[in-house]
Short mmCIF file of C-alpha atoms and ligand atoms in Angstrom, two decimals:
data_model
loop_
_atom_site.label_atom_id
_atom_site.label_comp_id
_atom_site.label_asym_id
_atom_site.label_seq_id
_atom_site.Cartn_x
_atom_site.Cartn_y
_atom_site.Cartn_z
CA MET A 304 147.53 172.48 116.38
CA SER A 305 146.24 169.35 115.30
CA LYS A 306 147.59 166.12 116.89
CA ARG A 307 149.54 163.75 114.79
CA CYS A 308 148.59 160.16 114.35
CA LEU A 309 151.32 157.66 113.08
CA VAL A 310 149.94 154.50 111.18
CA THR A 311 152.00 151.83 109.96
CA GLY A 312 150.86 149.75 107.17
CA SER A 313 148.79 152.75 105.80
CA SER A 314 148.25 151.31 102.45
CA GLY A 315 146.64 148.13 103.82
CA LEU A 316 143.06 147.29 104.70
CA ILE A 317 143.35 148.50 108.44
CA GLY A 318 145.85 151.12 108.10
CA SER A 319 143.84 152.83 105.22
CA GLU A 320 140.69 152.78 107.20
CA VAL A 321 142.32 154.05 110.32
CA SER A 322 144.11 157.01 108.61
CA ALA A 323 140.78 157.90 107.01
CA PHE A 324 139.04 157.74 110.45
CA PHE A 325 141.63 159.65 112.23
CA HIS A 326 141.87 162.29 109.88
CA ALA A 327 138.22 162.68 109.87
CA ARG A 328 138.74 163.53 113.90
CA GLU A 329 141.40 166.52 112.89
CA PHE A 330 144.33 164.47 113.07
CA VAL A 331 147.15 165.06 110.70
CA VAL A 332 148.11 161.53 109.60
CA HIS A 333 151.46 160.16 108.80
CA GLY A 334 151.38 156.76 107.13
CA VAL A 335 154.29 154.25 106.78
CA ASP A 336 153.99 151.74 104.10
CA ASN A 337 156.48 150.19 101.51
CA ASN A 338 154.16 148.11 99.77
CA GLN A 339 155.74 145.16 101.21
CA ARG A 340 152.52 143.19 100.49
CA GLU A 341 153.28 142.96 96.82
CA VAL A 342 156.89 141.58 97.52
CA PHE A 343 154.97 138.93 99.89
CA PHE A 344 152.09 138.31 97.52
CA GLY A 345 152.90 139.46 93.85
CA PRO A 346 151.01 141.80 91.86
CA ALA A 347 147.87 140.85 93.14
CA GLY A 348 148.92 142.10 96.38
CA ASN A 349 149.83 145.54 95.47
CA THR A 350 148.59 148.48 97.77
CA ARG A 351 149.89 151.39 95.78
CA TRP A 352 146.20 151.76 94.60
CA ASN A 353 145.06 152.53 98.20
CA GLN A 354 147.98 154.61 99.06
CA HIS A 355 147.18 157.04 96.01
CA ARG A 356 143.50 156.97 97.25
CA LEU A 357 144.50 158.27 100.58
CA LEU A 358 146.91 160.87 99.29
CA GLN A 359 144.15 162.46 97.10
CA ALA A 360 141.32 161.87 99.70
CA LEU A 361 143.13 163.11 103.02
CA ARG A 362 144.19 166.74 103.23
CA GLY A 363 147.68 166.99 104.61
CA PHE A 364 148.27 162.85 104.64
CA THR A 365 151.97 162.22 104.45
CA HIS A 366 153.28 159.21 103.12
CA HIS A 367 156.69 157.73 104.37
CA GLU A 368 158.01 155.08 102.14
CA LEU A 369 159.74 153.13 105.27
CA ASP A 370 160.35 149.71 106.00
CA ILE A 371 159.74 149.12 109.95
CA ARG A 372 162.68 146.52 109.89
CA ASP A 373 164.65 149.95 109.30
CA ARG A 374 165.56 150.43 113.03
CA ALA A 375 167.50 153.84 112.48
CA GLY A 376 164.63 155.05 110.26
CA VAL A 377 161.78 154.18 112.77
CA LEU A 378 163.72 155.77 115.73
CA GLN A 379 164.23 158.95 113.51
CA LEU A 380 160.64 159.24 112.32
CA ILE A 381 159.34 159.01 115.59
CA GLU A 382 161.79 161.12 117.42
CA THR A 383 160.67 163.95 114.53
CA LEU A 384 156.82 163.44 114.91
CA ARG A 385 156.26 162.48 118.40
CA PRO A 386 152.83 161.32 117.48
CA ALA A 387 149.83 161.70 119.80
CA VAL A 388 148.96 157.91 118.84
CA ILE A 389 150.66 155.05 117.08
CA ILE A 390 148.59 152.76 115.19
CA HIS A 391 150.73 149.41 114.04
CA ALA A 392 149.04 147.72 111.57
CA ALA A 393 152.10 146.75 109.28
CA ALA A 394 152.55 142.89 108.95
CA GLN A 395 153.38 139.71 107.16
CA PRO A 396 149.88 138.76 107.45
CA SER A 397 149.63 135.36 106.24
CA HIS A 398 149.44 132.22 108.05
CA ASP A 399 150.74 129.90 105.02
CA LEU A 400 153.25 132.33 103.45
CA ALA A 401 155.28 132.48 106.65
CA ALA A 402 156.97 128.88 106.39
CA ARG A 403 158.14 130.06 103.10
CA ILE A 404 159.76 133.28 104.35
CA PRO A 405 160.71 132.79 108.08
CA PHE A 406 163.27 135.41 108.44
CA ASP A 407 161.17 137.88 106.64
CA ASP A 408 158.10 137.15 108.78
CA PHE A 409 159.84 137.41 112.11
CA ASP A 410 161.82 140.48 111.23
CA VAL A 411 158.72 142.24 109.78
CA ASN A 412 156.38 140.97 112.85
CA ALA A 413 158.14 140.72 115.73
CA VAL A 414 161.33 142.85 115.58
CA GLY A 415 159.56 145.85 113.37
CA THR A 416 157.29 145.77 116.38
CA LEU A 417 160.05 146.07 118.92
CA ASN A 418 161.61 149.01 116.61
CA LEU A 419 158.25 150.83 117.09
CA LEU A 420 157.61 150.22 120.69
CA GLU A 421 161.43 151.24 121.53
CA ALA A 422 160.90 153.94 119.45
CA ALA A 423 157.62 155.05 121.23
CA ARG A 424 159.10 154.45 124.73
CA ARG A 425 161.95 156.88 123.91
CA PHE A 426 160.17 159.79 122.29
CA CYS A 427 156.61 159.88 123.18
CA PRO A 428 155.80 157.30 125.95
CA GLU A 429 152.58 158.78 126.79
CA SER A 430 151.00 158.16 123.26
CA PRO A 431 148.84 155.21 123.19
CA PHE A 432 150.31 152.39 121.02
CA ILE A 433 147.82 150.38 119.39
CA HIS A 434 149.18 147.09 117.72
CA MET A 435 147.02 144.50 115.46
CA SER A 436 147.60 141.03 116.72
CA THR A 437 145.71 138.23 115.53
CA ASN A 438 143.49 135.32 116.71
CA LYS A 439 146.51 133.20 115.58
CA VAL A 440 148.21 133.78 118.80
CA TYR A 441 145.83 131.06 120.14
CA GLY A 442 147.56 128.69 117.94
CA ASP A 443 145.41 125.63 116.99
CA ARG A 444 144.31 125.28 120.70
CA PRO A 445 140.60 126.43 119.78
CA ASN A 446 140.20 123.26 117.89
CA THR A 447 140.45 121.20 120.97
CA ILE A 448 137.15 122.51 122.16
CA PHE A 449 134.20 120.09 121.78
CA LEU A 450 132.42 120.74 118.51
CA LYS A 451 129.19 119.89 116.85
CA GLU A 452 128.72 119.60 113.44
CA LEU A 453 125.62 121.37 111.80
CA GLU A 454 124.43 121.42 108.16
CA THR A 455 126.61 124.14 106.87
CA ARG A 456 128.98 125.00 109.74
CA TRP A 457 130.90 123.71 113.10
CA ASP A 458 129.97 125.39 116.34
CA TYR A 459 131.02 124.87 119.93
CA ALA A 460 129.12 122.49 121.69
CA ASP A 461 130.83 123.55 124.96
CA ALA A 462 128.34 126.21 126.67
CA ALA A 463 131.54 127.78 128.24
CA TYR A 464 132.19 128.92 124.52
CA ALA A 465 128.98 130.18 123.72
CA GLN A 466 129.80 133.56 123.27
CA GLY A 467 133.26 132.74 121.69
CA ILE A 468 136.73 133.04 122.63
CA ALA A 469 137.77 134.92 125.38
CA GLU A 470 141.06 136.76 126.05
CA ASP A 471 142.23 134.45 129.09
CA PHE A 472 142.26 131.39 126.73
CA PRO A 473 145.75 129.98 126.73
CA ILE A 474 148.44 130.99 123.84
CA ASP A 475 151.20 128.22 124.35
CA GLN A 476 151.64 124.59 123.89
CA SER A 477 149.59 124.54 120.28
CA LYS A 478 150.33 124.82 116.98
CA HIS A 479 150.52 128.29 115.64
CA SER A 480 152.30 128.63 112.15
CA LEU A 481 155.34 130.61 112.05
CA PHE A 482 152.92 133.54 111.70
CA GLY A 483 151.21 132.87 114.58
CA ALA A 484 154.21 132.64 116.58
CA SER A 485 155.92 135.71 115.37
CA LYS A 486 152.73 137.66 116.20
CA VAL A 487 152.97 136.09 119.57
CA ALA A 488 156.36 137.65 120.06
CA ALA A 489 154.93 140.96 119.20
CA ASP A 490 151.89 140.70 121.18
CA VAL A 491 153.55 139.75 124.42
CA MET A 492 156.23 142.59 123.85
CA VAL A 493 153.45 145.02 123.27
CA GLN A 494 151.81 143.81 126.86
CA GLU A 495 155.18 144.23 128.23
CA TYR A 496 155.84 147.68 127.28
CA GLY A 497 152.53 148.25 128.77
CA ARG A 498 153.36 146.51 132.07
CA TYR A 499 156.99 146.88 132.54
CA PHE A 500 157.29 150.44 131.13
CA ASP A 501 153.72 151.53 132.19
CA MET A 502 153.10 152.60 128.50
CA PRO A 503 149.26 152.95 127.23
CA THR A 504 149.53 149.86 124.91
CA CYS A 505 147.00 147.32 123.62
CA CYS A 506 146.94 144.33 121.50
CA LEU A 507 143.80 143.72 119.24
CA ARG A 508 143.48 140.16 118.34
CA GLY A 509 141.77 140.25 115.10
CA GLY A 510 139.36 137.82 113.76
CA CYS A 511 138.89 138.52 110.02
CA LEU A 512 139.19 142.06 109.54
CA THR A 513 137.60 142.81 106.28
CA GLY A 514 136.16 145.75 104.02
CA PRO A 515 136.09 147.17 100.64
CA ASN A 516 139.61 148.26 100.69
CA HIS A 517 141.16 144.87 100.97
CA SER A 518 143.59 143.83 98.15
CA GLY A 519 142.44 139.95 99.14
CA VAL A 520 144.77 137.11 97.63
CA GLU A 521 144.48 133.60 98.39
CA LEU A 522 146.95 133.20 101.19
CA HIS A 523 145.02 136.42 103.17
CA GLY A 524 142.00 138.34 103.30
CA PHE A 525 139.32 135.75 103.39
CA LEU A 526 136.11 137.44 102.10
CA SER A 527 137.67 139.88 99.90
CA TYR A 528 139.58 136.99 98.08
CA LEU A 529 136.18 134.82 97.78
CA VAL A 530 134.38 137.78 96.41
CA LYS A 531 137.09 138.49 93.85
CA CYS A 532 136.92 134.63 92.72
CA ASN A 533 133.11 135.09 92.60
CA LEU A 534 132.97 137.96 90.34
CA GLU A 535 135.91 136.46 87.99
CA GLY A 536 134.22 133.39 87.83
CA ARG A 537 137.45 132.04 89.26
CA GLU A 538 137.74 128.52 91.31
CA TYR A 539 137.72 129.08 95.08
CA ARG A 540 139.87 126.13 96.67
CA ILE A 541 138.49 124.94 100.17
CA TYR A 542 141.06 123.43 102.58
CA GLY A 543 139.59 120.77 104.67
CA TYR A 544 136.97 120.40 107.22
CA LYS A 545 134.09 120.36 104.52
CA GLY A 546 133.87 124.18 104.13
CA LYS A 547 132.28 124.25 107.48
CA GLN A 548 135.10 126.00 109.23
CA VAL A 549 133.80 129.27 110.58
CA ARG A 550 135.31 132.79 111.05
CA ASP A 551 133.96 135.81 112.34
CA ASN A 552 134.11 139.04 110.23
CA ILE A 553 134.59 142.49 111.02
CA HIS A 554 134.36 145.62 109.13
CA SER A 555 137.68 147.70 109.16
CA ALA A 556 135.64 150.80 110.13
CA ASP A 557 134.53 149.20 113.26
CA VAL A 558 138.15 148.32 113.97
CA ALA A 559 139.12 151.80 113.35
CA SER A 560 136.31 153.14 115.74
CA PHE A 561 137.47 150.78 118.63
CA MET A 562 140.79 152.17 118.05
CA PHE A 563 139.56 155.80 118.58
CA GLU A 564 137.80 154.61 121.75
CA PHE A 565 140.94 153.37 123.05
CA TYR A 566 143.03 156.28 122.18
CA GLN A 567 140.34 158.58 124.25
CA SER A 568 140.63 156.27 127.30
CA PRO A 569 143.45 154.35 127.11
CA ARG A 570 144.63 151.28 129.30
CA ARG A 571 147.90 150.02 130.18
CA GLY A 572 149.16 146.44 128.67
CA GLU A 573 145.55 145.40 127.53
CA VAL A 574 144.49 142.44 125.23
CA TYR A 575 141.05 142.42 123.41
CA ASN A 576 139.86 140.14 121.14
CA LEU A 577 138.57 142.19 118.13
CA GLY A 578 136.37 140.09 115.28
CA GLY A 579 132.66 140.20 114.24
CA GLY A 580 131.46 137.82 117.06
CA ARG A 581 128.88 135.14 116.81
CA GLU A 582 126.60 137.45 115.09
CA ASN A 583 128.88 138.32 112.06
CA SER A 584 130.22 134.66 111.57
CA CYS A 585 130.12 132.30 108.84
CA SER A 586 131.42 129.06 107.39
CA ILE A 587 133.01 129.25 104.17
CA LEU A 588 129.85 127.35 102.76
CA GLU A 589 127.94 130.03 104.15
CA ALA A 590 129.92 132.81 102.49
CA PHE A 591 129.31 131.22 99.11
CA GLU A 592 125.59 131.31 99.58
CA ALA A 593 125.73 135.16 100.87
CA VAL A 594 127.89 136.24 98.35
CA GLN A 595 125.99 134.69 95.65
CA LYS A 596 122.90 136.34 96.86
CA CYS A 597 124.49 139.59 96.55
CA SER A 598 126.54 139.33 93.13
CA GLY A 599 123.81 137.06 91.40
CA ARG A 600 126.70 134.84 90.22
CA LYS A 601 127.31 131.08 91.11
CA GLN A 602 130.66 130.59 93.14
CA VAL A 603 132.98 128.14 91.62
CA HIS A 604 134.62 125.96 94.03
CA SER A 605 136.82 122.80 94.74
CA TYR A 606 137.81 120.90 97.74
CA THR A 607 140.81 119.16 99.13
CA ASP A 608 140.63 117.26 102.43
CA GLN A 609 144.11 118.79 103.22
CA SER A 610 143.50 121.34 105.83
CA ARG A 611 145.91 124.31 106.58
CA ALA A 612 148.31 123.34 109.12
CA GLY A 613 147.06 125.30 112.36
CA ASP A 614 143.94 126.37 110.79
CA HIS A 615 141.05 127.20 113.19
CA ILE A 616 137.90 124.66 112.63
CA CYS A 617 135.62 127.43 114.53
CA TYR A 618 136.67 130.74 116.04
CA TYR A 619 134.42 133.73 116.98
CA SER A 620 135.51 136.39 119.36
CA ASP A 621 133.81 136.94 122.76
CA LEU A 622 133.52 140.72 122.64
CA ARG A 623 132.36 141.07 126.05
CA ARG A 624 135.81 142.42 127.69
CA MET A 625 135.74 145.39 124.66
CA GLN A 626 132.31 145.88 125.20
CA ALA A 627 132.62 146.25 129.14
CA HIS A 628 135.84 148.46 128.98
CA TYR A 629 134.41 150.60 126.08
CA PRO A 630 130.24 150.50 126.50
CA LYS A 631 129.95 153.27 123.74
CA TRP A 632 131.59 150.87 121.07
CA LYS A 633 129.75 148.53 119.28
CA ILE A 634 129.71 146.64 115.88
CA THR A 635 127.77 148.90 113.29
CA ARG A 636 128.22 146.68 109.78
CA SER A 637 126.33 143.45 109.77
CA LEU A 638 127.88 140.79 107.45
CA PRO A 639 125.49 141.06 104.43
CA GLN A 640 126.12 144.85 104.63
CA ILE A 641 129.98 144.18 104.68
CA LEU A 642 129.50 141.71 101.61
CA GLU A 643 127.60 144.29 99.96
CA GLN A 644 130.32 146.90 100.19
CA ILE A 645 133.02 144.50 99.16
CA VAL A 646 131.18 143.29 96.10
CA ALA A 647 130.71 146.86 94.91
CA SER A 648 134.38 147.50 95.61
CA TRP A 649 135.62 144.58 93.66
CA ARG A 650 133.02 145.41 90.70
CA GLU A 651 134.46 148.87 90.43
CA ARG A 652 138.40 147.82 90.84
CA LEU A 653 137.86 145.03 88.43
CA ALA A 654 135.47 146.83 86.07
CA ILE A 655 132.86 143.95 86.23
N1 NAD B 815 142.84 141.15 107.83
C1 NAD B 815 142.62 139.96 108.51
O1 NAD B 815 141.90 139.37 108.43
C2 NAD B 815 143.52 140.21 109.73
C3 NAD B 815 142.93 139.06 110.68
C4 NAD B 815 143.74 139.33 111.94
C5 NAD B 815 144.95 140.28 112.23
N2 NAD B 815 145.27 140.88 111.27
C6 NAD B 815 146.52 141.89 111.22
O2 NAD B 815 146.04 143.07 111.44
C7 NAD B 815 147.06 143.84 110.70
C8 NAD B 815 146.63 144.54 109.44
O3 NAD B 815 146.11 143.40 108.27
P1 NAD B 815 145.80 144.03 106.91
O4 NAD B 815 144.50 142.85 106.77
O5 NAD B 815 145.44 145.46 107.22
O6 NAD B 815 146.90 143.63 106.15
P2 NAD B 815 147.49 144.50 104.78
O7 NAD B 815 148.47 143.17 104.11
O8 NAD B 815 146.12 144.59 104.05
O9 NAD B 815 147.99 145.69 105.20
C9 NAD B 815 149.45 145.59 105.80
C10 NAD B 815 150.26 146.59 105.36
O10 NAD B 815 151.69 146.55 105.76
C11 NAD B 815 152.60 147.07 104.79
N3 NAD B 815 153.61 146.53 105.36
C12 NAD B 815 154.06 145.02 105.27
N4 NAD B 815 155.28 145.14 105.67
C13 NAD B 815 155.95 146.21 105.91
C14 NAD B 815 157.16 146.67 106.18
N5 NAD B 815 158.19 145.85 106.65
N6 NAD B 815 157.33 148.10 106.57
C15 NAD B 815 156.29 148.97 106.07
N7 NAD B 815 155.15 148.27 105.54
C16 NAD B 815 155.03 147.06 105.44
C17 NAD B 815 152.09 146.24 103.58
O11 NAD B 815 152.61 146.91 102.37
C18 NAD B 815 150.40 146.57 103.68
O12 NAD B 815 150.20 147.39 102.75
C19 NAD B 815 148.12 142.95 110.43
O13 NAD B 815 149.00 143.25 111.62
C20 NAD B 815 147.50 141.72 110.56
O14 NAD B 815 148.39 140.57 111.05
C21 NAD B 815 144.34 141.02 109.90
#
């Protein structure tokens, strides 16, 4: 009999990719999503198109219109399904939005995660529980690393960070944004269920996760939104740091393949920094250049000196821990390949 895989946030970027990935490996996939992204971000955040895509493309896929804040509903669903693996990718994902909706942000990110963890402990404690965390758990402390300013980007001047930020980087005593703080709560709780209850849990502290299936909006989904602006000839606003702030970008398919590796050989209470690493990093200015090359359209942009509170000036993930624990896993999509796919997908969705 096929195993069941439960994916929260299944209509989102990561959830939809993971659903397809596990479906292709003979899992019966159950997705949980209530299109909360549209409530958070307005019509541009609507993820129903992706839900319908999955329902059409994945035979046997079941959509559950459930809010992860609904504790009784979450307990009941996991009791009924007893999935072989739980992938938790539902969240309020925006740094900036969280300050406007602190209760919703914490209830979804922290309490929603606890609801899932406790349901897992009661009904399927041996099933790997994979949680999408974020590099914002490190707050703005990465900004204290000595940096050098290059022509188009910032970079670490301290050789200790030549490979990027590793998992032992401190997570407290810095400014996180309320989003970063609610994700810290979830991250520590997921680790605790691993250590205290000996469950196979892990936290994946994402850099910029991206790909063609993102419903990118200004407040979340950097490359997706940037490409959308480029194609629509809409202004992209840069917030501070001269547009040289650096993010590392990873295709959602490479995120899904790591999750599958973890599922196959789970560990307990683990933490991994999961991004594109130095190789797949770019600054906003460099992203403009690369997207222009791909789309043939000039990027329209404006600049304000006001940076986003708690934003990283330079961040790329040190991938060595992941690669040491799971040597078969690697990044398979380069940044230009990722951009090509995002451009093609927005062209289709916007009919440009
Ligand atoms: N995309 C990134 O750059 C990035 C970076 C670091 C970490 N992450 C983390 O990865 C995870 C997935 O991110 P994403 O980019 O796929 O986000 P997304 O917004 O595309 O997908 C999240 C999905 O969860 C759903 N959702 C939100 N609240 C819900 C609730 N209360 N109940 C049920 N469903 C709900 C939304 O409708 C949406 O479809 C999140 O935890 C996010 O914090 C993302």
